[in-house]
Amino acid sequence: MSITSDPNSNSTVPTRSFLPIEDYGVIGNCHTAALVSSCGSIDWLCLPRFDSPSLFAQILDLERGGSWSIQPATAWESDHQYLNETNVLETIFTCESGRISLLDFMDITNNEQQQRLPAPGRLIRIVEVSEGTVEIISTCSPRPDYGCTIPDLLKFGNEVRFGSFTVTGPVEWHLDTTSNTFMCQIILHAGEQAVFTLLTEEDAQLPNLAPTDALASTIAFWRRWANKCTYQGAYRDAVVRSALTLQLMTYAPSGAIVAAPTTSLPEEIGGERNWDYRFTWIRDSSFTLYALLLAGYIDDEYQYFNWLAQTLKIEGTGIKILYPIASSGQVVEQTLDRFRGYRESQPVRIGNGASEQVQLDVYGEVLSALHFAWKIGKYDPTAIWEHICPLVDWAAEHWREPDSGIWEVRGGLRHFVYGKVMLWVALDCGIEMAEALELAGDTTRWRQERELIRNEVFEKGWSEKLGAFKQSYEDETLDASNLLMSSVGFIDGTDPRMVSTIDATIKHLVDNGLCYRYRDAPEGVSGKEASFVLCTFWLIDALILAQRTTEARVWFEQMLARSSSLGLFAEEIDLETGAHLGNFPQAFSHIGVINVAVSLAHACNTGTVEPQHIDAANAARRGGGGIQT
């Protein structure tokens, strides 16, 4: 996406307006992440963690949110890209007097050396003039604590300190006490560069490389990680970009994986479907793990397994659907009335009330993640079987109960078909692990209950009226989550009932090549949503399993073309405008990219994928996910 500045504006303060969500790039260091626009403005950043209060949040409020921009001082055009196979973002500005490159990244050097360091690492911005002579202006308006605090700015030459943060520049900053903003301007000639940094008090106590050395180290870190990908097919660029994005959203000290690094980016412009995703959903993180393992990242995910095992030990059978990324985090849902929201979309929320919901499918997701890792020889469930076995017993005991469903609806409990299917998965995984490893467990009962679930779903979950599996026993409506029934092994992909469900979904839930989660459901919130990116990928995967691979490939390539110019996906896409909606980037969406690319490579015998990954996937195909209504 190319952005042009206002040539008629002589202001040294950047013109403020909301940019499309898909205009942003994301940088991060496995502690936190920032959104950087193609205008060179950091409009979202929480420090020191993903779930910390925001320091910059202009994406949620143009006036109160705060931002930090670096741009030419005169009229310009810009575009951006990632340095190949990294999470280092390059923005190119072209103006009448020359051309500059802005490199934005978070120094991951310390994390690479010791992932449990409490400090996230510096944010570094390097400007270099490649042609001509360019005057550059940097404007920083920090607004800590979700805009609640107007900080006292203390200037020490080329440093400005506020609270626990320090911003450095190449020249002395000028303070504007009226707007609580600080600026600096510098003229650079071709071949010259300037460096800006943001660091916390903890960062200042750590040994840090020179910025250019940190850049080289960070590039090397991401490229080493990207090169572990074993997928070598036609869609490698998309797979690697998705894998890099998923890894960026992993919180290194605990191994927890956030669903997205943002809060309250709307599913409907001007609506109330604005949720905080800076937590680890058991469901989302389990399938993030599945996707990374499938792509060949088989040696990097022990931390997540350790986090999951620790969670099981603490929670027992009372598993919640989401958790904070660290024990000190909070999930209590609140609204930030001071923020007007992205394009007036209110309320702006922090925390997530869905944490108290009961969603039965999560038991299937936990057990399938452990099962898959066991199948590829990367985790031994024996050590925590005393905590796993009660989960399987719980599934056998409670599968007849209603719940809030995968989509976290707030309109009452139902007997959701997908939830029943995933409890079947929980039992199926438990049975195989117990019998293969000769572990204690009431496998006779588990087998009986597993068969009862299957029979009931085929009886009560099928709708002759729809010609498809329905959302719940109570409601005659379609749900895209049922496309996963073949992916998780509940039914064969070519079974006439599965094929009919696919066709009904295409007919009733798809518009302009994009799939909705459902059309009608007991949501409990107002407004409408756009198409759901992951659901379209689920549909493509179901087509592959139905042996409709040519059709699936066409759909997949159409979806990849809908990504942002940086190869990123939000949660949803507006079918009329193509605009991305919802939190960004969304882990779920990028899970879909990897799963479909690998499935196509296997089904069409194109590209290369490690055989043991495919064999394990076929033996333990587990799909899923859930996102706020």
Coordinates of N, CA, C and O in Angstrom, one line a residue, residues 24-112:
Y24 N -0.9 -1.4 8.3 CA 0.2 -1.6 9.3 C 1.0 -2.8 9.2 O 0.6 -3.8 8.7
G25 N 2.3 -2.6 9.6 CA 3.2 -3.7 9.8 C 3.4 -4.0 11.3 O 3.1 -3.1 12.1
V26 N 3.8 -5.2 11.6 CA 4.0 -5.5 13.0 C 5.5 -5.8 13.2 O 6.1 -6.5 12.4
I27 N 6.1 -5.3 14.3 CA 7.4 -5.7 14.7 C 7.3 -6.1 16.2 O 6.4 -5.8 16.9
G28 N 8.3 -7.0 16.6 CA 8.2 -7.5 17.9 C 9.5 -8.3 18.3 O 10.3 -8.5 17.5
N29 N 9.4 -8.8 19.5 CA 10.6 -9.5 20.1 C 10.3 -10.6 21.0 O 11.0 -10.9 21.9
C30 N 9.1 -11.2 20.9 CA 8.6 -12.2 21.7 C 8.4 -11.8 23.2 O 8.4 -12.6 24.1
H31 N 8.2 -10.5 23.4 CA 7.8 -9.9 24.7 C 6.6 -9.0 24.4 O 5.7 -9.0 25.2
T32 N 6.7 -8.2 23.3 CA 5.7 -7.3 23.0 C 5.7 -7.0 21.5 O 6.6 -7.6 20.8
A33 N 4.9 -6.2 21.0 CA 4.8 -5.9 19.6 C 4.3 -4.5 19.4 O 3.6 -3.9 20.2
A34 N 4.7 -3.9 18.2 CA 4.3 -2.6 17.8 C 3.7 -2.6 16.4 O 4.1 -3.4 15.6
L35 N 2.7 -1.8 16.2 CA 2.1 -1.6 14.9 C 2.7 -0.3 14.3 O 2.7 0.8 14.9
V36 N 3.3 -0.4 13.1 CA 4.0 0.7 12.4 C 3.3 0.9 11.1 O 3.2 0.0 10.3
S37 N 2.8 2.1 10.8 CA 2.1 2.4 9.6 C 3.1 2.7 8.5 O 4.3 2.9 8.7
S38 N 2.6 2.7 7.2 CA 3.5 3.0 6.1 C 3.8 4.5 6.0 O 4.6 4.9 5.2
C39 N 3.3 5.3 7.0 CA 3.7 6.6 7.2 C 4.8 6.8 8.1 O 5.2 7.9 8.5
G40 N 5.3 5.7 8.6 CA 6.5 5.7 9.6 C 6.0 6.1 11.0 O 6.9 6.5 11.8
S41 N 4.8 5.8 11.3 CA 4.3 6.2 12.6 C 4.0 4.9 13.5 O 3.3 4.0 13.0
I42 N 4.5 4.9 14.7 CA 4.2 3.8 15.6 C 2.9 4.2 16.3 O 2.9 5.1 17.1
D43 N 1.8 3.5 16.0 CA 0.5 3.9 16.5 C -0.1 2.9 17.5 O -1.2 3.1 18.0
W44 N 0.7 1.9 17.8 CA 0.3 1.0 18.9 C 1.5 0.3 19.5 O 2.4 -0.3 18.7
L45 N 1.7 0.4 20.8 CA 2.8 -0.2 21.5 C 2.5 -0.3 22.9 O 2.1 0.7 23.6
C46 N 2.6 -1.5 23.5 CA 2.5 -1.8 24.9 C 3.8 -2.3 25.4 O 4.4 -3.1 24.8
L47 N 4.2 -1.7 26.5 CA 5.5 -2.1 27.2 C 5.3 -2.3 28.6 O 4.6 -1.6 29.3
P48 N 6.0 -3.3 29.2 CA 7.0 -4.2 28.6 C 6.5 -5.5 27.9 O 7.2 -6.2 27.3
R49 N 5.2 -5.7 28.1 CA 4.6 -6.9 27.6 C 3.4 -6.6 26.7 O 2.9 -5.5 26.6
F50 N 3.0 -7.7 26.0 CA 1.8 -7.6 25.1 C 0.6 -7.0 25.8 O -0.1 -6.2 25.3
D51 N 0.4 -7.4 27.1 CA -0.8 -7.0 27.8 C -0.5 -5.9 28.8 O -1.4 -5.6 29.6
S52 N 0.6 -5.2 28.7 CA 0.8 -4.0 29.4 C 0.0 -2.8 28.9 O -0.5 -2.9 27.8
P53 N -0.3 -1.8 29.7 CA -1.0 -0.6 29.2 C -0.2 0.0 28.1 O 1.0 -0.1 28.0
S54 N -0.9 0.6 27.2 CA -0.3 1.2 26.0 C 0.5 2.4 26.3 O 0.2 3.2 27.2
L55 N 1.6 2.5 25.5 CA 2.4 3.8 25.5 C 2.0 4.6 24.3 O 1.9 5.8 24.4
F56 N 1.8 4.0 23.2 CA 1.2 4.6 22.0 C 0.0 3.9 21.6 O 0.0 2.7 21.4
A57 N -1.1 4.6 21.3 CA -2.4 4.0 21.0 C -3.2 4.9 20.0 O -4.4 4.9 20.1
Q58 N -2.5 5.6 19.1 CA -3.2 6.4 18.2 C -4.2 5.7 17.3 O -5.2 6.2 16.8
I59 N -4.0 4.4 17.1 CA -4.9 3.6 16.3 C -6.3 3.5 17.0 O -7.3 3.2 16.3
L60 N -6.3 3.8 18.3 CA -7.6 3.7 19.0 C -8.1 5.1 19.4 O -9.3 5.2 19.8
D61 N -7.3 6.1 19.2 CA -7.8 7.5 19.5 C -6.7 8.5 18.9 O -5.6 8.5 19.3
L62 N -7.1 9.2 17.9 CA -6.2 10.1 17.2 C -5.6 11.2 18.1 O -4.5 11.6 17.9
E63 N -6.4 11.7 19.1 CA -6.0 12.8 19.9 C -5.3 12.3 21.2 O -4.3 12.9 21.7
R64 N -5.9 11.3 21.9 CA -5.4 10.9 23.2 C -4.5 9.7 23.2 O -3.9 9.4 24.2
G65 N -4.4 9.0 22.1 CA -3.7 7.7 22.1 C -2.2 7.8 22.1 O -1.5 7.0 22.8
G66 N -1.6 8.8 21.4 CA -0.2 8.9 21.3 C 0.4 8.2 20.2 O -0.1 7.1 19.8
S67 N 1.6 8.7 19.7 CA 2.3 8.0 18.5 C 3.7 8.5 18.5 O 4.1 9.4 19.2
W68 N 4.5 7.9 17.6 CA 5.9 8.3 17.3 C 6.1 8.1 15.8 O 6.2 7.0 15.3
S69 N 6.3 9.3 15.2 CA 6.5 9.2 13.7 C 7.9 9.7 13.3 O 8.5 10.5 14.0
I70 N 8.4 9.1 12.2 CA 9.6 9.6 11.6 C 9.3 9.7 10.1 O 8.9 8.7 9.5
Q71 N 9.5 10.9 9.5 CA 9.1 11.1 8.1 C 9.9 12.2 7.5 O 10.5 13.0 8.3
P72 N 10.0 12.3 6.2 CA 10.5 13.5 5.6 C 9.7 14.8 6.0 O 8.5 14.7 6.2
A73 N 10.4 15.9 6.1 CA 9.7 17.2 6.5 C 8.9 17.8 5.4 O 8.1 18.7 5.6
T74 N 9.1 17.3 4.1 CA 8.3 17.8 3.0 C 7.4 16.7 2.4 O 7.5 15.6 2.9
A75 N 6.6 17.1 1.4 CA 5.7 16.1 0.8 C 6.4 14.9 0.3 O 7.5 14.9 -0.2
W76 N 5.8 13.7 0.5 CA 6.4 12.5 0.2 C 5.4 11.4 -0.2 O 4.2 11.5 0.1
E77 N 5.9 10.3 -0.7 CA 5.2 9.1 -0.9 C 5.9 8.0 -0.2 O 7.1 8.0 -0.1
S78 N 5.2 7.0 0.2 CA 5.9 5.9 1.0 C 5.3 4.5 0.6 O 4.1 4.4 0.2
D79 N 6.1 3.5 0.9 CA 5.6 2.2 0.8 C 6.5 1.4 1.8 O 7.5 1.9 2.3
H80 N 6.1 0.2 2.2 CA 6.9 -0.6 3.1 C 6.9 -2.1 2.8 O 6.1 -2.6 2.1
Q81 N 8.0 -2.7 3.4 CA 8.1 -4.2 3.1 C 9.0 -4.7 4.3 O 9.6 -3.9 5.0
Y82 N 8.9 -6.0 4.5 CA 9.8 -6.7 5.4 C 11.2 -7.0 4.7 O 11.2 -7.4 3.6
L83 N 12.3 -6.9 5.5 CA 13.5 -7.5 5.0 C 13.3 -9.0 4.9 O 12.6 -9.6 5.7
N84 N 13.8 -9.6 3.8 CA 13.5 -10.9 3.5 C 13.6 -11.9 4.7 O 14.7 -11.9 5.3
E85 N 12.5 -12.6 5.0 CA 12.5 -13.6 6.0 C 12.9 -13.1 7.4 O 13.6 -13.8 8.2
T86 N 12.4 -11.9 7.7 CA 12.6 -11.3 9.0 C 11.4 -10.6 9.5 O 10.4 -10.4 8.7
N87 N 11.4 -10.1 10.7 CA 10.4 -9.2 11.2 C 10.9 -7.8 11.4 O 10.5 -7.0 12.2
V88 N 11.9 -7.5 10.5 CA 12.4 -6.1 10.4 C 11.7 -5.4 9.3 O 11.7 -5.9 8.2
L89 N 11.1 -4.3 9.6 CA 10.2 -3.6 8.7 C 10.9 -2.4 8.1 O 11.5 -1.6 8.8
E90 N 10.9 -2.3 6.7 CA 11.5 -1.2 6.0 C 10.4 -0.3 5.4 O 9.6 -0.8 4.6
T91 N 10.5 1.0 5.7 CA 9.6 1.9 5.0 C 10.4 2.8 4.1 O 11.4 3.4 4.6
I92 N 10.0 2.9 2.9 CA 10.7 3.8 1.9 C 9.9 5.0 1.6 O 8.7 5.0 1.3
F93 N 10.6 6.2 1.9 CA 9.9 7.5 1.6 C 10.6 8.1 0.4 O 11.9 8.1 0.3
T94 N 9.8 8.6 -0.5 CA 10.4 9.3 -1.7 C 9.8 10.7 -1.7 O 8.6 10.9 -1.7
C95 N 10.7 11.7 -1.7 CA 10.3 13.1 -1.8 C 11.1 13.8 -2.9 O 11.9 13.2 -3.5
E96 N 10.8 15.1 -3.1 CA 11.4 15.8 -4.2 C 12.9 15.9 -4.1 O 13.6 15.8 -5.1
S97 N 13.4 15.9 -2.8 CA 14.8 16.1 -2.6 C 15.6 14.8 -2.5 O 16.8 14.8 -2.5
G98 N 14.9 13.7 -2.4 CA 15.6 12.4 -2.3 C 14.8 11.3 -1.8 O 13.6 11.3 -1.9
R99 N 15.5 10.3 -1.3 CA 14.8 9.0 -0.9 C 15.5 8.5 0.4 O 16.7 8.5 0.5
I100 N 14.6 8.0 1.3 CA 15.2 7.5 2.6 C 14.5 6.2 2.9 O 13.4 5.8 2.4
S101 N 15.3 5.4 3.7 CA 14.8 4.1 4.2 C 14.7 4.2 5.7 O 15.7 4.6 6.4
L102 N 13.6 3.8 6.3 CA 13.4 3.7 7.7 C 13.3 2.2 8.1 O 12.4 1.6 7.7
L103 N 14.2 1.8 8.9 CA 14.2 0.4 9.4 C 13.7 0.4 10.8 O 14.3 1.1 11.7
D104 N 12.6 -0.3 11.1 CA 12.0 -0.4 12.4 C 12.1 -1.9 12.9 O 11.7 -2.8 12.2
F105 N 12.6 -2.1 14.1 CA 12.7 -3.5 14.6 C 12.9 -3.4 16.1 O 13.1 -2.3 16.7
M106 N 12.6 -4.5 16.8 CA 12.9 -4.7 18.2 C 14.1 -5.6 18.4 O 14.1 -6.7 17.9
D107 N 15.1 -5.1 19.1 CA 16.3 -5.8 19.3 C 16.0 -7.1 20.1 O 15.5 -7.1 21.2
I108 N 16.3 -8.2 19.5 CA 16.0 -9.5 20.1 C 17.3 -10.2 20.6 O 17.3 -11.3 21.0
T109 N 18.4 -9.4 20.6 CA 19.7 -10.0 21.0 C 19.7 -10.6 22.4 O 20.1 -11.7 22.6
N110 N 19.2 -9.8 23.4 CA 19.1 -10.3 24.7 C 18.2 -11.5 24.9 O 18.5 -12.5 25.6
N111 N 17.1 -11.5 24.2 CA 16.2 -12.6 24.2 C 16.8 -13.9 23.6 O 16.5 -15.0 24.0
E112 N 17.6 -13.7 22.6 CA 18.3 -14.8 22.0 C 19.2 -15.4 22.9 O 19.4 -16.7 23.0

